[in-house]
Each structure stands twice: as structure tokens, then as C-alpha cells.
Short mmCIF file of C-alpha atoms and ligand atoms in Angstrom, two decimals:
data_model
loop_
_atom_site.label_atom_id
_atom_site.label_comp_id
_atom_site.label_asym_id
_atom_site.label_seq_id
_atom_site.Cartn_x
_atom_site.Cartn_y
_atom_site.Cartn_z
CA MET A 261 -94.12 -86.92 -87.24
CA LYS A 262 -94.09 -85.72 -90.86
CA GLN A 263 -94.49 -82.28 -91.77
CA ALA A 264 -95.06 -80.92 -95.32
CA LEU A 265 -96.15 -77.64 -97.25
CA VAL A 266 -99.27 -77.95 -99.65
CA THR A 267 -97.86 -76.81 -103.08
CA LYS A 268 -100.97 -77.73 -105.35
CA SER A 269 -104.34 -78.27 -104.53
CA THR A 270 -107.39 -79.37 -106.51
CA GLY A 271 -109.89 -79.97 -104.18
CA SER A 272 -109.84 -83.64 -103.84
CA TRP A 273 -106.22 -84.42 -104.31
CA TYR A 274 -102.99 -82.67 -103.36
CA LEU A 275 -99.55 -82.17 -104.11
CA ILE A 276 -97.37 -81.82 -100.69
CA LYS A 277 -93.91 -81.19 -100.27
CA ASP A 278 -92.01 -82.58 -96.77
CA ILE A 279 -90.77 -79.67 -95.26
CA SER A 280 -87.08 -81.62 -94.25
CA THR A 281 -86.52 -83.70 -97.39
CA ASN A 282 -87.78 -81.77 -100.10
CA GLU A 283 -89.48 -84.97 -101.67
CA VAL A 284 -92.71 -84.22 -103.11
CA TYR A 285 -96.08 -86.62 -102.86
CA GLU A 286 -99.55 -87.25 -104.01
CA ALA A 287 -101.42 -86.72 -101.09
CA ARG A 288 -105.38 -87.44 -100.02
CA ILE A 289 -107.03 -86.29 -97.03
CA ARG A 290 -107.82 -88.42 -94.05
CA GLY A 291 -109.79 -87.91 -91.00
CA LYS A 292 -112.23 -85.52 -89.48
CA PHE A 293 -111.08 -82.33 -90.62
CA LYS A 294 -112.58 -82.66 -94.02
CA LYS A 295 -115.97 -81.38 -92.38
CA GLU A 296 -114.31 -78.24 -90.44
CA LYS A 297 -116.53 -75.40 -89.37
CA ILE A 298 -115.21 -73.00 -92.43
CA ARG A 299 -117.43 -73.36 -95.18
CA ASN A 300 -115.03 -73.77 -98.11
CA THR A 301 -115.31 -75.83 -101.06
CA ASN A 302 -111.75 -76.90 -100.65
CA PRO A 303 -110.50 -77.47 -96.99
CA LEU A 304 -106.90 -77.48 -98.01
CA ALA A 305 -105.06 -74.69 -99.74
CA VAL A 306 -101.73 -74.11 -101.30
CA GLY A 307 -99.73 -73.05 -98.79
CA ASP A 308 -101.12 -74.89 -95.70
CA LYS A 309 -98.61 -76.65 -93.08
CA VAL A 310 -99.80 -80.19 -92.68
CA GLU A 311 -98.90 -83.11 -91.37
CA TYR A 312 -99.08 -86.52 -92.99
CA GLU A 313 -98.45 -90.50 -93.14
CA LEU A 314 -97.06 -92.29 -95.80
CA GLU A 315 -99.01 -95.56 -96.82
CA GLU A 316 -96.43 -98.12 -98.91
CA THR A 317 -94.26 -95.69 -100.52
CA SER A 318 -95.87 -92.95 -102.32
CA VAL A 319 -99.13 -92.67 -101.23
CA ALA A 320 -99.21 -89.61 -98.70
CA TRP A 321 -102.37 -89.32 -96.22
CA ILE A 322 -103.09 -85.98 -94.60
CA THR A 323 -104.15 -86.20 -91.06
CA LYS A 324 -103.47 -82.68 -89.62
CA ILE A 325 -103.92 -79.10 -90.69
CA TYR A 326 -101.54 -76.33 -88.81
CA PRO A 327 -103.61 -73.27 -88.20
CA ARG A 328 -102.97 -70.46 -91.04
CA LYS A 329 -101.44 -67.20 -90.22
CA ASN A 330 -103.56 -65.66 -93.22
CA TYR A 331 -105.30 -66.71 -96.57
CA LEU A 332 -106.83 -65.29 -99.40
CA ILE A 333 -110.30 -66.61 -100.24
CA ARG A 334 -112.96 -66.07 -103.05
CA LYS A 335 -116.79 -66.43 -102.96
CA SER A 336 -117.67 -69.79 -104.95
CA VAL A 337 -118.63 -69.13 -108.40
CA ASN A 338 -121.88 -71.79 -108.10
CA LEU A 339 -122.29 -71.93 -104.22
CA SER A 340 -122.81 -68.17 -103.22
CA LYS A 341 -122.59 -68.88 -99.53
CA GLU A 342 -119.41 -71.06 -99.65
CA THR A 343 -116.00 -69.50 -100.04
CA HIS A 344 -113.04 -70.94 -101.77
CA ILE A 345 -109.53 -70.35 -100.35
CA LEU A 346 -106.40 -69.57 -103.14
CA ALA A 347 -103.83 -69.59 -100.93
CA ALA A 348 -102.53 -69.67 -97.72
CA ASN A 349 -99.71 -68.27 -95.32
CA ILE A 350 -98.70 -65.71 -97.40
CA ASP A 351 -95.35 -63.47 -96.73
CA LEU A 352 -96.12 -60.92 -99.29
CA ALA A 353 -98.15 -59.86 -101.97
CA CYS A 354 -96.80 -57.87 -104.93
CA ILE A 355 -99.15 -56.07 -107.05
CA ILE A 356 -97.84 -55.03 -110.36
CA PHE A 357 -98.85 -51.47 -110.97
CA THR A 358 -98.16 -49.94 -114.70
CA THR A 359 -98.93 -46.00 -115.29
CA ARG A 360 -99.11 -46.98 -118.70
CA ASN A 361 -99.23 -49.93 -121.42
CA PRO A 362 -101.98 -50.55 -119.47
CA GLN A 363 -102.93 -47.69 -117.33
CA THR A 364 -103.74 -49.72 -113.63
CA SER A 365 -106.48 -47.77 -111.95
CA LEU A 366 -105.96 -46.36 -108.22
CA GLY A 367 -109.18 -48.03 -107.32
CA PHE A 368 -108.02 -51.50 -108.20
CA LEU A 369 -104.76 -50.55 -106.35
CA ASN A 370 -107.00 -49.58 -103.36
CA ARG A 371 -109.40 -52.69 -103.56
CA PHE A 372 -105.82 -54.77 -103.52
CA LEU A 373 -104.64 -52.88 -100.44
CA ILE A 374 -107.96 -53.13 -98.66
CA THR A 375 -108.24 -56.90 -99.50
CA CYS A 376 -104.30 -57.58 -97.95
CA GLU A 377 -105.10 -55.11 -95.42
CA ALA A 378 -108.06 -57.33 -94.44
CA TYR A 379 -106.25 -60.33 -94.48
CA GLU A 380 -103.06 -59.15 -92.72
CA ILE A 381 -100.95 -59.54 -95.87
CA PRO A 382 -98.15 -57.72 -96.27
CA VAL A 383 -97.73 -56.02 -99.65
CA LEU A 384 -95.21 -54.90 -101.91
CA LEU A 385 -96.24 -52.39 -104.60
CA VAL A 386 -94.12 -53.05 -107.74
CA PHE A 387 -94.24 -49.89 -110.21
CA ASN A 388 -93.29 -51.85 -113.98
CA LYS A 389 -92.34 -50.76 -117.12
CA ILE A 390 -90.65 -47.13 -116.03
CA ASP A 391 -88.71 -47.56 -119.52
CA LEU A 392 -91.81 -46.43 -121.21
CA LEU A 393 -92.63 -43.31 -119.13
CA THR A 394 -92.29 -39.62 -120.46
CA GLU A 395 -91.41 -37.16 -118.11
CA ASN A 396 -94.82 -36.41 -117.31
CA GLU A 397 -95.88 -39.63 -116.93
CA LYS A 398 -92.66 -39.76 -114.40
CA GLU A 399 -93.88 -37.07 -112.15
CA GLU A 400 -97.43 -38.42 -112.02
CA GLN A 401 -96.02 -41.69 -110.77
CA ASN A 402 -93.69 -40.25 -108.22
CA GLU A 403 -96.84 -38.36 -106.74
CA ILE A 404 -98.61 -41.82 -106.90
CA ILE A 405 -95.75 -43.78 -104.97
CA GLY A 406 -95.29 -40.71 -102.46
CA ILE A 407 -98.91 -41.23 -101.46
CA TYR A 408 -98.02 -44.76 -100.71
CA LYS A 409 -94.89 -44.46 -99.08
CA ASN A 410 -96.53 -41.74 -96.98
CA ILE A 411 -99.27 -44.09 -95.68
CA GLY A 412 -96.16 -46.34 -94.94
CA TYR A 413 -96.33 -49.15 -98.03
CA ASP A 414 -93.46 -50.27 -99.30
CA THR A 415 -92.65 -49.39 -102.94
CA LEU A 416 -90.46 -49.96 -105.59
CA GLU A 417 -90.12 -49.08 -109.45
CA ILE A 418 -88.87 -51.63 -111.93
CA SER A 419 -88.57 -52.62 -115.27
CA ALA A 420 -89.17 -56.19 -116.22
CA GLU A 421 -87.63 -55.74 -120.06
CA LYS A 422 -84.61 -53.43 -119.07
CA MET A 423 -83.86 -55.43 -115.92
CA ILE A 424 -83.81 -52.50 -114.07
CA ASN A 425 -84.15 -52.85 -109.90
CA ILE A 426 -84.75 -56.58 -110.45
CA ASP A 427 -81.88 -57.38 -107.97
CA LYS A 428 -83.83 -55.18 -105.54
CA LEU A 429 -87.20 -57.13 -105.82
CA LYS A 430 -84.98 -60.05 -105.68
CA GLU A 431 -84.19 -59.16 -102.10
CA ARG A 432 -87.70 -58.09 -101.08
CA VAL A 433 -89.44 -61.77 -102.23
CA LYS A 434 -86.29 -63.68 -101.25
CA ASN A 435 -86.95 -66.52 -98.30
CA LYS A 436 -90.65 -65.55 -98.46
CA THR A 437 -93.90 -66.97 -99.75
CA THR A 438 -95.03 -64.42 -102.49
CA VAL A 439 -98.30 -63.73 -104.57
CA PHE A 440 -98.21 -61.44 -107.56
CA PHE A 441 -101.14 -59.53 -108.79
CA GLY A 442 -101.72 -57.22 -111.46
CA HIS A 443 -103.65 -56.42 -114.57
CA SER A 444 -103.62 -58.86 -117.57
CA GLY A 445 -100.47 -57.04 -119.57
CA SER A 446 -98.73 -55.53 -117.05
CA GLY A 447 -95.96 -57.51 -117.03
CA LYS A 448 -96.55 -60.51 -114.02
CA SER A 449 -94.94 -62.95 -116.30
CA SER A 450 -92.44 -60.55 -117.26
CA THR A 451 -91.26 -59.81 -113.80
CA ILE A 452 -91.43 -63.47 -112.75
CA ASN A 453 -89.18 -64.19 -115.49
CA SER A 454 -87.01 -61.77 -114.89
CA LEU A 455 -86.70 -63.09 -111.71
CA GLN A 456 -86.00 -66.44 -112.37
CA PRO A 457 -85.77 -67.17 -116.25
CA ASP A 458 -86.18 -71.00 -115.91
CA LEU A 459 -89.38 -71.00 -113.42
CA SER A 460 -91.84 -73.63 -115.22
CA LEU A 461 -94.36 -71.18 -114.59
CA LYS A 462 -97.36 -71.33 -116.60
CA THR A 463 -98.56 -67.72 -116.09
CA ALA A 464 -102.19 -66.59 -115.56
CA SER A 465 -102.64 -64.99 -118.87
CA VAL A 466 -101.67 -68.52 -120.77
CA SER A 467 -103.12 -71.11 -118.72
CA GLY A 468 -106.11 -69.67 -117.46
CA TYR A 469 -108.07 -69.43 -120.86
CA ASN A 470 -107.87 -72.04 -123.51
CA GLU A 471 -107.70 -71.41 -127.27
CA LYS A 472 -111.07 -69.73 -127.74
CA GLY A 473 -110.76 -67.87 -124.94
CA LYS A 474 -113.28 -69.68 -122.68
CA HIS A 475 -112.24 -70.01 -119.14
CA THR A 476 -110.54 -73.32 -117.92
CA THR A 477 -110.28 -74.64 -114.71
CA THR A 478 -106.88 -74.48 -113.44
CA PHE A 479 -105.46 -74.83 -109.99
CA ALA A 480 -103.11 -72.74 -107.73
CA GLN A 481 -99.44 -74.16 -107.56
CA MET A 482 -96.44 -73.26 -105.48
CA TYR A 483 -93.10 -73.04 -107.35
CA ASP A 484 -89.51 -72.41 -105.47
CA TRP A 485 -87.25 -69.66 -106.52
CA SER A 486 -83.87 -70.72 -106.79
CA PHE A 487 -82.57 -68.10 -104.76
CA GLY A 488 -84.80 -69.10 -101.82
CA GLY A 489 -88.55 -68.87 -100.94
CA SER A 490 -91.44 -69.72 -103.28
CA ILE A 491 -94.38 -68.02 -105.38
CA ILE A 492 -97.65 -69.37 -105.29
CA ASP A 493 -99.38 -68.97 -108.83
CA ILE A 494 -103.14 -68.37 -108.82
CA PRO A 495 -104.11 -68.67 -112.44
CA GLY A 496 -106.88 -66.20 -113.57
CA VAL A 497 -107.08 -64.31 -110.59
CA LYS A 498 -106.24 -60.73 -110.61
CA GLU A 499 -108.49 -59.41 -108.60
CA PHE A 500 -110.27 -60.24 -105.30
CA GLU A 501 -113.81 -58.98 -104.48
CA LEU A 502 -114.08 -57.64 -100.99
CA VAL A 503 -115.35 -60.63 -98.96
CA ASP A 504 -117.63 -59.60 -96.16
CA VAL A 505 -116.16 -55.76 -95.40
CA LYS A 506 -118.96 -53.85 -93.59
CA ARG A 507 -118.82 -50.18 -93.73
CA GLU A 508 -117.72 -49.77 -90.48
CA GLU A 509 -115.30 -52.07 -90.73
CA LEU A 510 -113.72 -50.24 -93.98
CA GLN A 511 -111.98 -47.32 -92.36
CA ASP A 512 -109.85 -50.36 -90.49
CA TYR A 513 -108.14 -51.38 -94.20
CA PHE A 514 -107.02 -47.53 -94.58
CA PRO A 515 -103.91 -47.41 -92.52
CA GLU A 516 -103.75 -43.59 -92.50
CA ILE A 517 -107.71 -42.87 -91.72
CA PHE A 518 -107.00 -45.58 -89.08
CA LYS A 519 -104.60 -43.78 -87.48
CA GLU A 520 -106.40 -40.61 -87.53
CA ARG A 521 -109.91 -41.91 -86.24
CA GLU A 522 -109.33 -41.53 -82.71
CA ASN A 523 -109.02 -37.88 -83.06
CA CYS A 524 -112.54 -37.64 -84.27
CA ARG A 525 -115.27 -36.23 -82.00
CA PHE A 526 -117.64 -39.33 -82.54
CA SER A 527 -116.47 -42.66 -81.75
CA ASN A 528 -118.63 -44.19 -84.41
CA CYS A 529 -117.58 -41.74 -87.13
CA LEU A 530 -117.45 -42.62 -90.63
CA HIS A 531 -115.68 -39.73 -91.86
CA ILE A 532 -117.98 -38.75 -94.46
CA ASN A 533 -119.94 -35.77 -92.93
CA GLU A 534 -120.09 -35.69 -89.46
CA PRO A 535 -119.06 -32.58 -87.52
CA HIS A 536 -115.61 -32.62 -85.73
CA CYS A 537 -114.00 -35.26 -87.86
CA ALA A 538 -110.28 -35.63 -87.68
CA VAL A 539 -110.39 -37.39 -90.71
CA VAL A 540 -111.87 -34.60 -93.07
CA LYS A 541 -109.67 -32.03 -91.43
CA ALA A 542 -106.34 -34.25 -92.40
CA VAL A 543 -107.37 -34.26 -95.69
CA GLU A 544 -108.19 -30.68 -95.83
CA GLU A 545 -104.76 -30.46 -94.36
CA GLY A 546 -103.29 -32.79 -96.89
CA SER A 547 -101.98 -35.20 -94.37
CA ILE A 548 -104.07 -37.71 -95.68
CA SER A 549 -104.50 -37.83 -99.54
CA LYS A 550 -107.71 -36.51 -101.55
CA LYS A 551 -107.46 -39.50 -104.00
CA ARG A 552 -107.57 -41.77 -101.14
CA TYR A 553 -110.31 -40.20 -99.40
CA GLN A 554 -112.25 -39.91 -102.46
CA ASN A 555 -111.92 -43.66 -102.96
CA TYR A 556 -112.65 -44.46 -99.56
CA LEU A 557 -116.02 -42.24 -100.13
CA LYS A 558 -116.67 -44.10 -103.19
CA ILE A 559 -116.34 -47.56 -101.93
CA MET A 560 -118.61 -46.58 -98.85
CA GLU A 561 -121.08 -45.87 -101.59
CA ASP A 562 -120.64 -49.18 -103.04
CA LEU A 563 -121.11 -50.92 -99.93
CA LYS A 564 -124.25 -49.32 -99.43
P1 GDP B 263 -99.09 -60.77 -117.30
O1 GDP B 263 -100.00 -60.42 -118.27
O2 GDP B 263 -99.20 -59.56 -116.80
O3 GDP B 263 -98.34 -61.56 -117.53
O4 GDP B 263 -98.23 -59.30 -118.54
P2 GDP B 263 -96.60 -60.13 -119.55
O5 GDP B 263 -95.74 -60.13 -118.68
O6 GDP B 263 -97.32 -61.06 -120.47
O7 GDP B 263 -96.08 -58.44 -120.27
C1 GDP B 263 -97.11 -57.62 -121.42
C2 GDP B 263 -96.25 -57.21 -122.02
O8 GDP B 263 -95.63 -56.26 -121.73
C3 GDP B 263 -95.16 -58.08 -122.90
O9 GDP B 263 -95.09 -57.50 -124.37
C4 GDP B 263 -93.87 -57.35 -122.33
O10 GDP B 263 -93.00 -57.72 -123.03
C5 GDP B 263 -94.52 -55.89 -122.10
N1 GDP B 263 -93.30 -55.98 -120.88
C6 GDP B 263 -93.46 -56.23 -119.37
N2 GDP B 263 -92.57 -55.98 -118.82
C7 GDP B 263 -92.04 -54.52 -119.42
C8 GDP B 263 -91.14 -53.56 -119.11
O11 GDP B 263 -90.58 -53.11 -118.03
N3 GDP B 263 -90.99 -52.62 -119.91
C9 GDP B 263 -91.85 -52.58 -121.34
N4 GDP B 263 -91.54 -51.91 -122.34
N5 GDP B 263 -92.68 -53.64 -121.75
C10 GDP B 263 -92.65 -55.11 -120.67
ZN1 ZN B 264 -114.09 -38.97 -88.40
#
């Protein structure tokens, strides 16, 4: 039985890499699982582990897909009820956050974190461009780092340009399958290049758009790090919509609120204005960040 990882998916054909030989094949799907119950426009995604058969020498037929540990999805652009799996079996999602040039908003960061909590993907918050910060901005950034460390998130301050803490970042991504996100200009490609200068990766900012700035269709692809592990590049995707988060569910994706909720008087407390709410009390006492709580309320409002 041959096993492989999907390293590229176009929806009709795939590239797969044999798990034991590292041999790469162009592959197609055979069999029933084309019509799986999940309504996806793409039945297989980059990162999927599959079984395959070889016909003649180079044509591979995918015969089985293994259950996914996790995955990231996006609603399809045209077919609103269908979803599109961007990547599967992710070990780590890194967000490249910048306090300036450009300023990353906490709202963006929180939506990223909610998505990762919902899909059970471990995260690393990478604060890039620390070489640019004034003393005031450093303080501001430290405060933000404090908030997220306190919740339990792993954080790392780097400068891709000045190669600060890149060795530490390498330790974090080594032997894992990682995805990187960030606003355009935050230094996603610089960071990837600082980890491995010769990685032949066409970055989102380049390949996602053609010369006229019009969006072109590109596909996710997995690349191997020379030091072990791999990166899944998802061109053109910087942020995910919240797919199917219900108002009652939102608290599950704020770990600090989730932890406190059992102390609320009412089991169906949404921590907005209910009496004897332990979350509101924790915010008043300062053990839950006011900024995070306000963002929780704002998203609740948006989900109405
Ligand atoms: P991407 O759009 O997220 O891929 O961002 P790029 O990697 O293309 O970086 C955007 C700009 O920020 C480029 O001009 C980089 O040279 C610059 N940049 C990236 N990292 C750093 C850093 O750590 N410090 C400074 N000063 N500039 C950086
Ligand atoms: Zn409550």
C-alpha cells in the first residue's frame, strides 16, 4: 500500500509526494469518495494524506483519503452553499503581526485566532519588524504581547530584515506543516525567505495578482523546508471569513472567556449584560483583557 501527501491541488488534478520515497507524481482521483458528504468544491486539499496506485510508471490514482486532523475552509466565491478546503492537517498557523508599516489591527488578529480555535489549529503570533519600533511602540507592543501570552498563546518577536530571532522561529516551525498569514506588507515573504532563502516560493503578493492587479486563480502548494517540515502557501488568502460561527459558540473560541464561563450564574450566559456574569467580573478585575472583551462584544454584534 502506497501512501502520499497532497502537495498541490487544482480541483481536477493533484501533485502527491510519496511518504517513504519522497517521489512526486501527478495524480487523479479514482473511486467513490469524489461524492463525499461534505459539500466541497475540491474533494482533496493540500496536506491531505492519501493512498494511491501507480499505473504504468508515472500516472497515480488516488484511491483513499485519510481522516483529517483539521482543515481550513473558505466559502466558494460562486457557489455560496459550497465550501472550499484550503489546506488540511496543519500543525501550526503563524500570523505575522506588525505594530507599524502596516499596523495590524487587533480585530484582524482576533478573527484569525477565532478561526484557528474553531478549526483546532495551534497558532504562533509572530511580531515582525521589531527593528522599526520606537520606545513608545515597543511598550505598546509589549502590552499586546502580554495580553496574548496571558491567554496562553505562543508569541515571538522577530525582524526578518535584521535576522533577529529567526533561529527561534526555525525551532518553532521545524518538522511541522505550517501556514503563514498576515496583512500584505507585513513581511510574510521576507520571513519565509529569512528561514530559507532558496525556497522556490511564489508569494501571495506576487502570484495572487496579475500585472493589472486583477485577481487570478492560483492554487495552494506545499513546499519542504530544508531543515525539516513544510509550509503550505495559500496565495491570495490573508484572512478567513468566520464560517458558521453561532453567537452561542463564539465564547468557545476565546479561551479566556471559555475558562471563566463555568462561574457565570446562568449556563446560557452570553456575557453581555446578564446578572452575575463571571466574565464581566473578570474584565472589571483585569484578569480578562478589556480590549479582547470589547472585541468579543463587537463580533457578537456582527453575528446578529
Ligand atoms: P508580504 O506582503 O507580507 O509578503 O511582505 P514582504 O515580505 O514583501 O515585506 C513588505 C516590506 O516590508 C518589504 O519592503 C520588506 O523589505 C519589509 N520588511 C519585511 N520584514 C521587515 C523587517 O523585519 N524590518 C523592516 N524594517 N522591514 C521589513
Ligand atoms: Zn457570563
